[in-house]
Amino acid sequence: MDSAALEPSLYTVKAIFILDNDGNRLLAKYYDTGLYPSMKEQRSFEKNVFNKTHKADNEIAFLEGMTIVYKSSIDIFFYVVGSAQENELMLMAVLNCLFDSLSQILRKNVERRCLLDNMDGVFLVVDEIIDGGVILESDPQQVVEKVNYRAGSEQAFGFVLLDYITGNMEGQADENPLSEQSVAQHITEKLALTTTVLQSAKEQIKWSILK
Amino acid sequence: MIKKFDKKDEESGSGSNPFQHLEKSAVLQEARIFNETPINPRRCLHILTKIIYLLNQGEHFGTTEATEAFFAMTRLFQSNDQTLRRMCYLTIKEMANISEDVIIVTSSLTKDMTGKEDVYRGPAIRALCRITDTTMLQAIERYMKQAIVDKVPSVSSSALVSSLHMVKMSYDVVKRWVNEAQEAASSDNIMVQYHALGLLYHLRKNDRLAVTKMLNKFTKSGLKSPFAYCMLIRIASKLLEETEGGHDSPLFDFIESCLRNKHEMVVYEAASAIVHMPNCTARELAPAVSVLQLFCSSPKAALRYAAVRTLNKVAMKHPSAVTACNLDLENLITDSNRSIATLAITTLLKTGSESSVDRLMKQISSFVSEISDEFKVVVVQAISALCQKYPRKHSVMMNFLSNMLRDDGGFEYKRAIVDCIISIIEENPESKETGLAHLCEFIEDCEHTVLATKILHLLGKEGPRTPSPSKYIRFIFNRVVLESEAVRAAAVSALAKFGAQNDDLLPSVLVLMQRCMMDSDDEVRDRATFYMNVLQQKQKALNAAYIFNGLSVSVPGLEKSLHQYTLEPSEKPFDMKTVPLATAVITEQKTEIAPVATSKLPEKLAPSRQDIYQEQLAAIPEFQGLGPLFKSSEPVQLTEAETEYVVRCIKHTFSNHMVFQFDCTNTLNDQLLQKVVVQMEPSEAYEVARYVPAPSLPYSQPGSCYSLVRLPDDDPTAVSCTFSCTMKYLVRDCDPNTGEPDDDGYDDEYVVRISPCGDPSETALPIGRHVASSSLAFSLPAGGPGGDRRRPHTEGPEAQLRSSLGGGGRRVREGGDVRAVIGPDAGGGREQHRQFPGDAAVRAFRQSPGEQELPRPLPRRRVPRGPRRAAAGAAGAGGRGHHAGDRAEQRGDGGGRHPGLRGLKSPAADLGSARPGFHFFFFFLLFLSVSTQQRSHTSDVIKL
């Protein structure tokens, strides 16, 4: 029975998911289509896993015939699911890689809000670590390099603002050689942008003073 | 950008979710800005993120809207923003299945995968392969080959992994990339190595020689990647298992050498591989166990868990090997991770001494409520094993189990506990009273009907023989008052058993029965009325026949027969004797006691072979109306094992017909056979009434075709017949790899010949008591290609045989023997008949007493667990009957077969709870059966 389950295969990871501290799904990927094919089953599995694991940070659990390694950070939980016979340390390698890569791109702010603000980066990181259940990369450094993602978090806000004010509209200016027609449009757009950005900056400063 | 910072809830803390109230339609509306010029990468990026987020949350996208969004998205390829482009790849992958015409992006992706930007190339390959199908794959094959050997690791890895995904879809194309994969395997990058190894193995796994070569190469060259090492270990151990290579093989040495690898992952994989090897000696286990022992003190929970889980497995087979780790395991029983603690304790329970049991039980009961059901079952199983080992500890165990029984838990968990308690009761007579008391308490508040009926049955069996049976009456009668119909019915049966065995309780039981006769459920009323009347007779024989003994027929068989009977209304009463007897039921050996997925797989009841056949035959419309199946023969190989087509024959005997089932297997992978029929040429008055062809016989998938033969009824002397068989079919050549058949085929035939090693005695078909005074010999000699027939028997001895058998009267009739002898005849026509009619007669006669043994009820068992329990069960079986096994037993009633009325009530009890409607029919039969009782077996005789 066990040897049959240990069929040599690269398909190591059955599922990977990130939940918030209410057990809501922030991201979930199921790689084995036979396992929990419907959304309802997936949700109930996640709920069950969350209920059993959120109280104690025990790193590893065995539920519904599945080995689950997990890790929590502030208000989010990371889970990697493998079959009962899977090498637990392989799953741990995936989990650690996921966590460390996210921690790097989120500049150590591994918490729900920051994660949601950089959801695109999170999707890309997961995509670089696992492809269809196969471990693609296990070195967080490599993952971060491949994703090459700049977190647009609040810390970066000041710099972005500066960019706008100085007119360094990143990405836009260089990729659209300004045609005569578009110049006027471009300028209005830029002005509009700057106003909104300034406004929100003002508001932010106000809030930080009030705090 | 703007979207991101414009949030009103910016400062409202971490409780908000920018994606919380996303509406699909609004997002799709927003996706229109993809068409704006110039492209605003930030806004587009944010919208793409929203789309992917919605998909990830399980939002359903219709084909039209998905396609629309997809096409809008393709425009974003014009932008050079890196993240945006990467998100486009992700969107393509996510939408590959829901949008139409995704292949439109093929050229863009191909451009990216061969472009200069390394960041794009890997993800582009993965996205491209996701949308590519077999026909398109040819077009990108060249690029894939290049990508596999690309010097950029991410490109190479992506190409290898994508190829692996595509092996399932188009094996042939990917197979051509073996050389490239081989080259990639010698890459310096550890992940590329791993992926190349995985792909190579997948492409070669059916070729053992190639796998061996590959293993040799890689074990020598030494890989860098720990993942690749794990993979190699798995391949090696699989190969060892397949070749049954001894433990002196270089592969085993390789696995053992991995125990000294510097990566824990590899060390653990190797240790686990050694532990899982079949028939490993203690000496070979030792190094693996000592490695695992080291892991037990690791600060990493996952490593501790892995180690103790593996040690737990070792302890099941070689408890002594784990004894050395006892000290380390002791440290783990207080581990904060309860899974680890549970595994440590259950391991210790297996390896430790009797003295430590109390302490361990105390420890585990302190946190048993915190662990998951899966582990609770493990604990119960460990206790069950322990009880067999240290019978004296049963009181501690019993206490513990009763506490567990009171806790919340799922059905599997409760069932494990109940099973465990029952096994303790069976083994330790002195624990019986406490055990029954705990079970009584449990059924007071039990939501599982199956468990309640099971316990009631046990109470009925064991309760009357305890010193004070009266105290169980209350618990049982409470069930009659409070529970559902099935439980009430089981409770009535249990009550009746008390009344039948204890004379002083009889009056009270009769009063209670009276009460049960008012029940709202007719099954309960029926049972009560029946038992009431039997009990009032106060005759021991009646009690024994109708209360203690149930039925010994196979329940599926009975169901089938009754169904048949209702379909063909006849004047004749239903005859219980036509129902096949229950044979020893093979329950699946319970899988290992380990925290594996066992709890998800309930033990399946394996119906007897004959029941399966009956089921199969009943599903074929042509065989409707043949009546009940008397007997199916053992399969007989008609071909040698190595031939192109493997055919085996099973004979099913019906009252006026025989059905020959030919199980054919096509072993040629370049052929697809269709309309397969085995044509039979009978020699005697027999006629082939019908052929049922197997519609299609693809490579290595067995199929069945049938021939229906009518037994001649006008000539009862025609007892033997020779058939020559030719398999006829339509051949369609097909591609061995894809299985795509050619359009047209041609007819062909194949002479079924018989393996010369067949011993006639193996093909003898004991029909047991169902068939009287007939010995029929069938021969299926193939003859040469011409299919010549021959009659192996002379009339003389045959007649003698008949008279000798007929003279034996009923006893012999019951033990009669229908045998079909397959004459072993090689194609050359060499006379090789080893059986002579006289010989057959002697054998038939000799076998007859043995056959009479057959229908005897076997001791009832739940799961054959150990010889010791089996012996105990056999000893205690007495006149007690048994059932078709687990399923029937869980319904709450056991029983044996008794001549005469033949437990007509008990089957009703059993089927009644499973199939409402049947029980009423049974009651009706009760009245009819008086006539049945008188009938001899004449109606069963196959007139030949």
JSON list of C-alpha atoms in Angstrom, two decimals, chain A residues 1-3 6-12 25-29 36 39 43 52 58-67 69 75 84-90 92-93 111-113 116-120 123-124 127-128 131-132 134-138 146-149 152-154 157 160 164 170 172 175-176 185 189 193 196 200 204 207 211, chain B residues 1-2 4-5 9-11 13-19 37-42 45 49 52-53 56-58 79-80 82-83 86-87 90 93-94 119 123 126 154 161 164-165 168 191 194-195 198 201 227 230-231 234-235 238 241 264-265 268-269 276 300-303 305-306 309 313 336-338 372 374-375 591-592 595-597 600:
[
{"chain": "A", "resi": 1, "resn": "MET", "atom": "CA", "xyz": [0.00, 0.00, 0.00]},
{"chain": "A", "resi": 2, "resn": "ASP", "atom": "CA", "xyz": [2.69, 2.40, 0.97]},
{"chain": "A", "resi": 3, "resn": "SER", "atom": "CA", "xyz": [5.04, 1.53, -1.79]},
{"chain": "A", "resi": 6, "resn": "LEU", "atom": "CA", "xyz": [5.24, 6.28, -3.18]},
{"chain": "A", "resi": 7, "resn": "GLU", "atom": "CA", "xyz": [5.12, 5.93, -6.96]},
{"chain": "A", "resi": 8, "resn": "PRO", "atom": "CA", "xyz": [8.09, 7.94, -8.16]},
{"chain": "A", "resi": 9, "resn": "SER", "atom": "CA", "xyz": [6.66, 11.14, -9.48]},
{"chain": "A", "resi": 10, "resn": "LEU", "atom": "CA", "xyz": [7.41, 14.81, -9.54]},
{"chain": "A", "resi": 11, "resn": "TYR", "atom": "CA", "xyz": [3.85, 15.62, -8.56]},
{"chain": "A", "resi": 12, "resn": "THR", "atom": "CA", "xyz": [4.53, 16.35, -4.93]},
{"chain": "A", "resi": 25, "resn": "ARG", "atom": "CA", "xyz": [-9.41, 31.99, 1.42]},
{"chain": "A", "resi": 26, "resn": "LEU", "atom": "CA", "xyz": [-6.99, 34.57, 0.11]},
{"chain": "A", "resi": 27, "resn": "LEU", "atom": "CA", "xyz": [-5.40, 32.27, -2.41]},
{"chain": "A", "resi": 28, "resn": "ALA", "atom": "CA", "xyz": [-5.85, 28.60, -3.14]},
{"chain": "A", "resi": 29, "resn": "LYS", "atom": "CA", "xyz": [-4.47, 26.28, -5.76]},
{"chain": "A", "resi": 36, "resn": "TYR", "atom": "CA", "xyz": [-11.81, 18.08, -3.90]},
{"chain": "A", "resi": 39, "resn": "MET", "atom": "CA", "xyz": [-15.40, 24.57, -4.85]},
{"chain": "A", "resi": 43, "resn": "ARG", "atom": "CA", "xyz": [-13.93, 25.28, 1.04]},
{"chain": "A", "resi": 52, "resn": "LYS", "atom": "CA", "xyz": [-7.77, 22.12, 13.42]},
{"chain": "A", "resi": 58, "resn": "ASN", "atom": "CA", "xyz": [2.41, 23.03, 15.20]},
{"chain": "A", "resi": 59, "resn": "GLU", "atom": "CA", "xyz": [3.87, 23.10, 11.73]},
{"chain": "A", "resi": 60, "resn": "ILE", "atom": "CA", "xyz": [2.44, 19.79, 10.63]},
{"chain": "A", "resi": 61, "resn": "ALA", "atom": "CA", "xyz": [-0.87, 17.98, 10.77]},
{"chain": "A", "resi": 62, "resn": "PHE", "atom": "CA", "xyz": [-2.55, 14.97, 9.29]},
{"chain": "A", "resi": 63, "resn": "LEU", "atom": "CA", "xyz": [-6.13, 15.52, 8.18]},
{"chain": "A", "resi": 64, "resn": "GLU", "atom": "CA", "xyz": [-8.54, 13.78, 5.83]},
{"chain": "A", "resi": 65, "resn": "GLY", "atom": "CA", "xyz": [-5.80, 11.43, 4.79]},
{"chain": "A", "resi": 66, "resn": "MET", "atom": "CA", "xyz": [-3.52, 14.26, 3.81]},
{"chain": "A", "resi": 67, "resn": "THR", "atom": "CA", "xyz": [-0.27, 15.55, 5.19]},
{"chain": "A", "resi": 69, "resn": "VAL", "atom": "CA", "xyz": [2.41, 21.52, 6.67]},
{"chain": "A", "resi": 75, "resn": "ASP", "atom": "CA", "xyz": [-2.91, 37.24, 10.60]},
{"chain": "A", "resi": 84, "resn": "ALA", "atom": "CA", "xyz": [-0.16, 10.82, 3.26]},
{"chain": "A", "resi": 85, "resn": "GLN", "atom": "CA", "xyz": [3.00, 9.12, 2.09]},
{"chain": "A", "resi": 86, "resn": "GLU", "atom": "CA", "xyz": [4.74, 12.21, 0.83]},
{"chain": "A", "resi": 87, "resn": "ASN", "atom": "CA", "xyz": [8.10, 13.18, 2.21]},
{"chain": "A", "resi": 88, "resn": "GLU", "atom": "CA", "xyz": [7.16, 15.77, 4.80]},
{"chain": "A", "resi": 89, "resn": "LEU", "atom": "CA", "xyz": [10.45, 17.56, 4.41]},
{"chain": "A", "resi": 90, "resn": "MET", "atom": "CA", "xyz": [9.79, 18.19, 0.74]},
{"chain": "A", "resi": 92, "resn": "MET", "atom": "CA", "xyz": [8.32, 21.85, 4.29]},
{"chain": "A", "resi": 93, "resn": "ALA", "atom": "CA", "xyz": [10.82, 22.99, 1.67]},
{"chain": "A", "resi": 111, "resn": "GLU", "atom": "CA", "xyz": [0.39, 40.31, 6.97]},
{"chain": "A", "resi": 112, "resn": "ARG", "atom": "CA", "xyz": [-3.00, 40.24, 5.40]},
{"chain": "A", "resi": 113, "resn": "ARG", "atom": "CA", "xyz": [-3.34, 43.82, 4.28]},
{"chain": "A", "resi": 116, "resn": "LEU", "atom": "CA", "xyz": [-3.75, 41.75, -0.46]},
{"chain": "A", "resi": 117, "resn": "ASP", "atom": "CA", "xyz": [-2.22, 44.97, -1.70]},
{"chain": "A", "resi": 118, "resn": "ASN", "atom": "CA", "xyz": [0.38, 42.96, -3.55]},
{"chain": "A", "resi": 119, "resn": "MET", "atom": "CA", "xyz": [-1.79, 40.13, -4.65]},
{"chain": "A", "resi": 120, "resn": "ASP", "atom": "CA", "xyz": [-0.32, 40.15, -8.14]},
{"chain": "A", "resi": 123, "resn": "PHE", "atom": "CA", "xyz": [0.18, 35.03, -7.55]},
{"chain": "A", "resi": 124, "resn": "LEU", "atom": "CA", "xyz": [3.46, 35.27, -9.41]},
{"chain": "A", "resi": 127, "resn": "ASP", "atom": "CA", "xyz": [3.39, 30.37, -9.93]},
{"chain": "A", "resi": 128, "resn": "GLU", "atom": "CA", "xyz": [7.17, 30.33, -9.77]},
{"chain": "A", "resi": 131, "resn": "ASP", "atom": "CA", "xyz": [3.70, 24.40, -11.55]},
{"chain": "A", "resi": 132, "resn": "GLY", "atom": "CA", "xyz": [0.81, 21.98, -11.67]},
{"chain": "A", "resi": 134, "resn": "VAL", "atom": "CA", "xyz": [5.60, 19.97, -9.46]},
{"chain": "A", "resi": 135, "resn": "ILE", "atom": "CA", "xyz": [8.08, 21.86, -7.36]},
{"chain": "A", "resi": 136, "resn": "LEU", "atom": "CA", "xyz": [9.56, 24.34, -9.81]},
{"chain": "A", "resi": 137, "resn": "GLU", "atom": "CA", "xyz": [11.90, 26.17, -7.50]},
{"chain": "A", "resi": 138, "resn": "SER", "atom": "CA", "xyz": [12.74, 25.83, -3.83]},
{"chain": "A", "resi": 146, "resn": "LYS", "atom": "CA", "xyz": [12.53, 35.44, -11.26]},
{"chain": "A", "resi": 147, "resn": "VAL", "atom": "CA", "xyz": [9.44, 37.30, -10.15]},
{"chain": "A", "resi": 148, "resn": "ASN", "atom": "CA", "xyz": [11.32, 40.58, -10.04]},
{"chain": "A", "resi": 149, "resn": "TYR", "atom": "CA", "xyz": [8.39, 42.26, -8.38]},
{"chain": "A", "resi": 152, "resn": "GLY", "atom": "CA", "xyz": [3.66, 48.80, -4.12]},
{"chain": "A", "resi": 153, "resn": "SER", "atom": "CA", "xyz": [3.22, 49.00, -0.41]},
{"chain": "A", "resi": 154, "resn": "GLU", "atom": "CA", "xyz": [2.70, 52.09, 1.63]},
{"chain": "A", "resi": 157, "resn": "PHE", "atom": "CA", "xyz": [4.34, 55.50, -1.50]},
{"chain": "A", "resi": 160, "resn": "VAL", "atom": "CA", "xyz": [6.12, 56.83, -6.13]},
{"chain": "A", "resi": 164, "resn": "TYR", "atom": "CA", "xyz": [4.91, 61.49, -10.22]},
{"chain": "A", "resi": 170, "resn": "GLU", "atom": "CA", "xyz": [7.34, 55.17, -15.08]},
{"chain": "A", "resi": 172, "resn": "GLN", "atom": "CA", "xyz": [4.37, 55.11, -19.63]},
{"chain": "A", "resi": 175, "resn": "GLU", "atom": "CA", "xyz": [6.68, 52.86, -24.09]},
{"chain": "A", "resi": 176, "resn": "ASN", "atom": "CA", "xyz": [4.47, 55.34, -25.89]},
{"chain": "A", "resi": 185, "resn": "GLN", "atom": "CA", "xyz": [-4.10, 64.04, -23.59]},
{"chain": "A", "resi": 189, "resn": "GLU", "atom": "CA", "xyz": [-3.89, 62.81, -17.60]},
{"chain": "A", "resi": 193, "resn": "LEU", "atom": "CA", "xyz": [-3.03, 61.93, -11.65]},
{"chain": "A", "resi": 196, "resn": "THR", "atom": "CA", "xyz": [-5.36, 62.83, -6.99]},
{"chain": "A", "resi": 200, "resn": "SER", "atom": "CA", "xyz": [-4.47, 61.31, -1.07]},
{"chain": "A", "resi": 204, "resn": "GLN", "atom": "CA", "xyz": [-2.54, 60.50, 4.64]},
{"chain": "A", "resi": 207, "resn": "TRP", "atom": "CA", "xyz": [-4.35, 60.90, 9.34]},
{"chain": "A", "resi": 211, "resn": "LYS", "atom": "CA", "xyz": [-3.05, 59.33, 15.08]},
{"chain": "B", "resi": 1, "resn": "MET", "atom": "CA", "xyz": [-2.27, 52.91, -9.04]},
{"chain": "B", "resi": 2, "resn": "ILE", "atom": "CA", "xyz": [-5.16, 55.21, -8.48]},
{"chain": "B", "resi": 4, "resn": "LYS", "atom": "CA", "xyz": [-4.95, 51.15, -5.06]},
{"chain": "B", "resi": 5, "resn": "PHE", "atom": "CA", "xyz": [-4.51, 54.37, -3.22]},
{"chain": "B", "resi": 9, "resn": "ASP", "atom": "CA", "xyz": [-10.82, 52.18, 3.89]},
{"chain": "B", "resi": 10, "resn": "GLU", "atom": "CA", "xyz": [-7.13, 52.88, 3.63]},
{"chain": "B", "resi": 11, "resn": "GLU", "atom": "CA", "xyz": [-6.70, 53.55, 7.30]},
{"chain": "B", "resi": 13, "resn": "GLY", "atom": "CA", "xyz": [-6.98, 48.85, 9.73]},
{"chain": "B", "resi": 14, "resn": "SER", "atom": "CA", "xyz": [-6.28, 45.36, 8.59]},
{"chain": "B", "resi": 15, "resn": "GLY", "atom": "CA", "xyz": [-9.89, 44.25, 8.71]},
{"chain": "B", "resi": 16, "resn": "SER", "atom": "CA", "xyz": [-10.63, 45.43, 5.21]},
{"chain": "B", "resi": 17, "resn": "ASN", "atom": "CA", "xyz": [-10.05, 43.53, 2.06]},
{"chain": "B", "resi": 18, "resn": "PRO", "atom": "CA", "xyz": [-9.67, 45.52, -1.13]},
{"chain": "B", "resi": 19, "resn": "PHE", "atom": "CA", "xyz": [-11.11, 42.57, -3.00]},
{"chain": "B", "resi": 37, "resn": "THR", "atom": "CA", "xyz": [-4.43, 53.72, -25.82]},
{"chain": "B", "resi": 38, "resn": "PRO", "atom": "CA", "xyz": [-1.98, 54.27, -24.34]},
{"chain": "B", "resi": 39, "resn": "ILE", "atom": "CA", "xyz": [-2.06, 51.30, -22.03]},
{"chain": "B", "resi": 40, "resn": "ASN", "atom": "CA", "xyz": [-1.96, 52.20, -18.40]},
{"chain": "B", "resi": 41, "resn": "PRO", "atom": "CA", "xyz": [0.04, 49.28, -16.98]},
{"chain": "B", "resi": 42, "resn": "ARG", "atom": "CA", "xyz": [-0.78, 49.90, -13.35]},
{"chain": "B", "resi": 45, "resn": "LEU", "atom": "CA", "xyz": [-2.37, 45.14, -13.75]},
{"chain": "B", "resi": 49, "resn": "THR", "atom": "CA", "xyz": [-5.22, 40.84, -10.45]},
{"chain": "B", "resi": 52, "resn": "ILE", "atom": "CA", "xyz": [-7.41, 36.22, -11.19]},
{"chain": "B", "resi": 53, "resn": "TYR", "atom": "CA", "xyz": [-8.50, 36.79, -7.63]},
{"chain": "B", "resi": 56, "resn": "ASN", "atom": "CA", "xyz": [-9.30, 31.92, -7.46]},
{"chain": "B", "resi": 57, "resn": "GLN", "atom": "CA", "xyz": [-12.28, 32.47, -5.21]},
{"chain": "B", "resi": 58, "resn": "GLY", "atom": "CA", "xyz": [-14.27, 30.13, -7.36]},
{"chain": "B", "resi": 79, "resn": "SER", "atom": "CA", "xyz": [2.93, 46.85, -23.12]},
{"chain": "B", "resi": 80, "resn": "ASN", "atom": "CA", "xyz": [6.42, 46.11, -21.96]},
{"chain": "B", "resi": 82, "resn": "GLN", "atom": "CA", "xyz": [7.22, 43.12, -16.80]},
{"chain": "B", "resi": 83, "resn": "THR", "atom": "CA", "xyz": [4.73, 42.43, -14.08]},
{"chain": "B", "resi": 86, "resn": "ARG", "atom": "CA", "xyz": [3.69, 38.03, -16.28]},
{"chain": "B", "resi": 87, "resn": "MET", "atom": "CA", "xyz": [0.13, 38.55, -15.10]},
{"chain": "B", "resi": 90, "resn": "LEU", "atom": "CA", "xyz": [-1.14, 33.84, -15.44]},
{"chain": "B", "resi": 93, "resn": "LYS", "atom": "CA", "xyz": [-3.22, 29.77, -17.73]},
{"chain": "B", "resi": 94, "resn": "GLU", "atom": "CA", "xyz": [-6.25, 30.43, -15.57]},
{"chain": "B", "resi": 119, "resn": "VAL", "atom": "CA", "xyz": [12.39, 36.78, -17.36]},
{"chain": "B", "resi": 123, "resn": "PRO", "atom": "CA", "xyz": [6.66, 31.63, -17.79]},
{"chain": "B", "resi": 126, "resn": "ARG", "atom": "CA", "xyz": [4.55, 27.23, -19.19]},
{"chain": "B", "resi": 154, "resn": "SER", "atom": "CA", "xyz": [14.49, 28.73, -15.38]},
{"chain": "B", "resi": 161, "resn": "VAL", "atom": "CA", "xyz": [8.06, 20.48, -16.29]},
{"chain": "B", "resi": 164, "resn": "LEU", "atom": "CA", "xyz": [6.08, 16.32, -18.10]},
{"chain": "B", "resi": 165, "resn": "HIS", "atom": "CA", "xyz": [2.56, 17.72, -17.97]},
{"chain": "B", "resi": 168, "resn": "LYS", "atom": "CA", "xyz": [-0.22, 12.46, -20.41]},
{"chain": "B", "resi": 191, "resn": "MET", "atom": "CA", "xyz": [16.21, 22.00, -10.11]},
{"chain": "B", "resi": 194, "resn": "TYR", "atom": "CA", "xyz": [15.48, 17.09, -10.70]},
{"chain": "B", "resi": 195, "resn": "HIS", "atom": "CA", "xyz": [13.01, 17.95, -13.43]},
{"chain": "B", "resi": 198, "resn": "GLY", "atom": "CA", "xyz": [11.49, 13.18, -13.41]},
{"chain": "B", "resi": 201, "resn": "TYR", "atom": "CA", "xyz": [11.68, 8.42, -15.60]},
{"chain": "B", "resi": 227, "resn": "PHE", "atom": "CA", "xyz": [14.97, 16.44, -4.65]},
{"chain": "B", "resi": 230, "resn": "CYS", "atom": "CA", "xyz": [14.65, 11.53, -3.27]},
{"chain": "B", "resi": 231, "resn": "MET", "atom": "CA", "xyz": [13.34, 10.73, -6.71]},
{"chain": "B", "resi": 234, "resn": "ARG", "atom": "CA", "xyz": [11.91, 6.11, -4.94]},
{"chain": "B", "resi": 235, "resn": "ILE", "atom": "CA", "xyz": [12.76, 4.77, -8.36]},
{"chain": "B", "resi": 238, "resn": "LYS", "atom": "CA", "xyz": [10.26, 0.55, -6.78]},
{"chain": "B", "resi": 241, "resn": "GLU", "atom": "CA", "xyz": [10.30, -4.34, -5.32]},
{"chain": "B", "resi": 264, "resn": "GLU", "atom": "CA", "xyz": [17.87, 15.59, 5.93]},
{"chain": "B", "resi": 265, "resn": "MET", "atom": "CA", "xyz": [15.27, 15.24, 3.20]},
{"chain": "B", "resi": 268, "resn": "TYR", "atom": "CA", "xyz": [14.61, 10.60, 5.64]},
{"chain": "B", "resi": 269, "resn": "GLU", "atom": "CA", "xyz": [13.52, 9.44, 2.20]},
{"chain": "B", "resi": 276, "resn": "HIS", "atom": "CA", "xyz": [8.75, 0.19, 3.67]},
{"chain": "B", "resi": 300, "resn": "LYS", "atom": "CA", "xyz": [11.75, 20.88, 13.53]},
{"chain": "B", "resi": 301, "resn": "ALA", "atom": "CA", "xyz": [8.28, 19.58, 14.15]},
{"chain": "B", "resi": 302, "resn": "ALA", "atom": "CA", "xyz": [7.95, 18.24, 10.64]},
{"chain": "B", "resi": 303, "resn": "LEU", "atom": "CA", "xyz": [11.09, 16.17, 11.02]},
{"chain": "B", "resi": 305, "resn": "TYR", "atom": "CA", "xyz": [6.61, 13.96, 12.93]},
{"chain": "B", "resi": 306, "resn": "ALA", "atom": "CA", "xyz": [8.17, 12.25, 9.93]},
{"chain": "B", "resi": 309, "resn": "ARG", "atom": "CA", "xyz": [5.40, 8.26, 11.93]},
{"chain": "B", "resi": 313, "resn": "LYS", "atom": "CA", "xyz": [5.29, 1.76, 10.94]},
{"chain": "B", "resi": 336, "resn": "SER", "atom": "CA", "xyz": [3.15, 20.24, 21.87]},
{"chain": "B", "resi": 337, "resn": "ASN", "atom": "CA", "xyz": [2.20, 18.86, 18.47]},
{"chain": "B", "resi": 338, "resn": "ARG", "atom": "CA", "xyz": [-0.45, 16.36, 19.42]},
{"chain": "B", "resi": 372, "resn": "SER", "atom": "CA", "xyz": [-8.16, 14.62, 15.17]},
{"chain": "B", "resi": 374, "resn": "GLU", "atom": "CA", "xyz": [-7.76, 10.04, 12.26]},
{"chain": "B", "resi": 375, "resn": "PHE", "atom": "CA", "xyz": [-5.36, 9.78, 15.14]},
{"chain": "B", "resi": 591, "resn": "THR", "atom": "CA", "xyz": [-4.94, -2.20, 5.88]},
{"chain": "B", "resi": 592, "resn": "GLU", "atom": "CA", "xyz": [-2.11, -1.32, 8.12]},
{"chain": "B", "resi": 595, "resn": "PRO", "atom": "CA", "xyz": [-2.32, 7.25, 10.23]},
{"chain": "B", "resi": 596, "resn": "VAL", "atom": "CA", "xyz": [-2.89, 6.85, 6.57]},
{"chain": "B", "resi": 597, "resn": "ALA", "atom": "CA", "xyz": [-6.04, 7.33, 4.70]},
{"chain": "B", "resi": 600, "resn": "LYS", "atom": "CA", "xyz": [-11.50, 7.27, 4.40]}
]
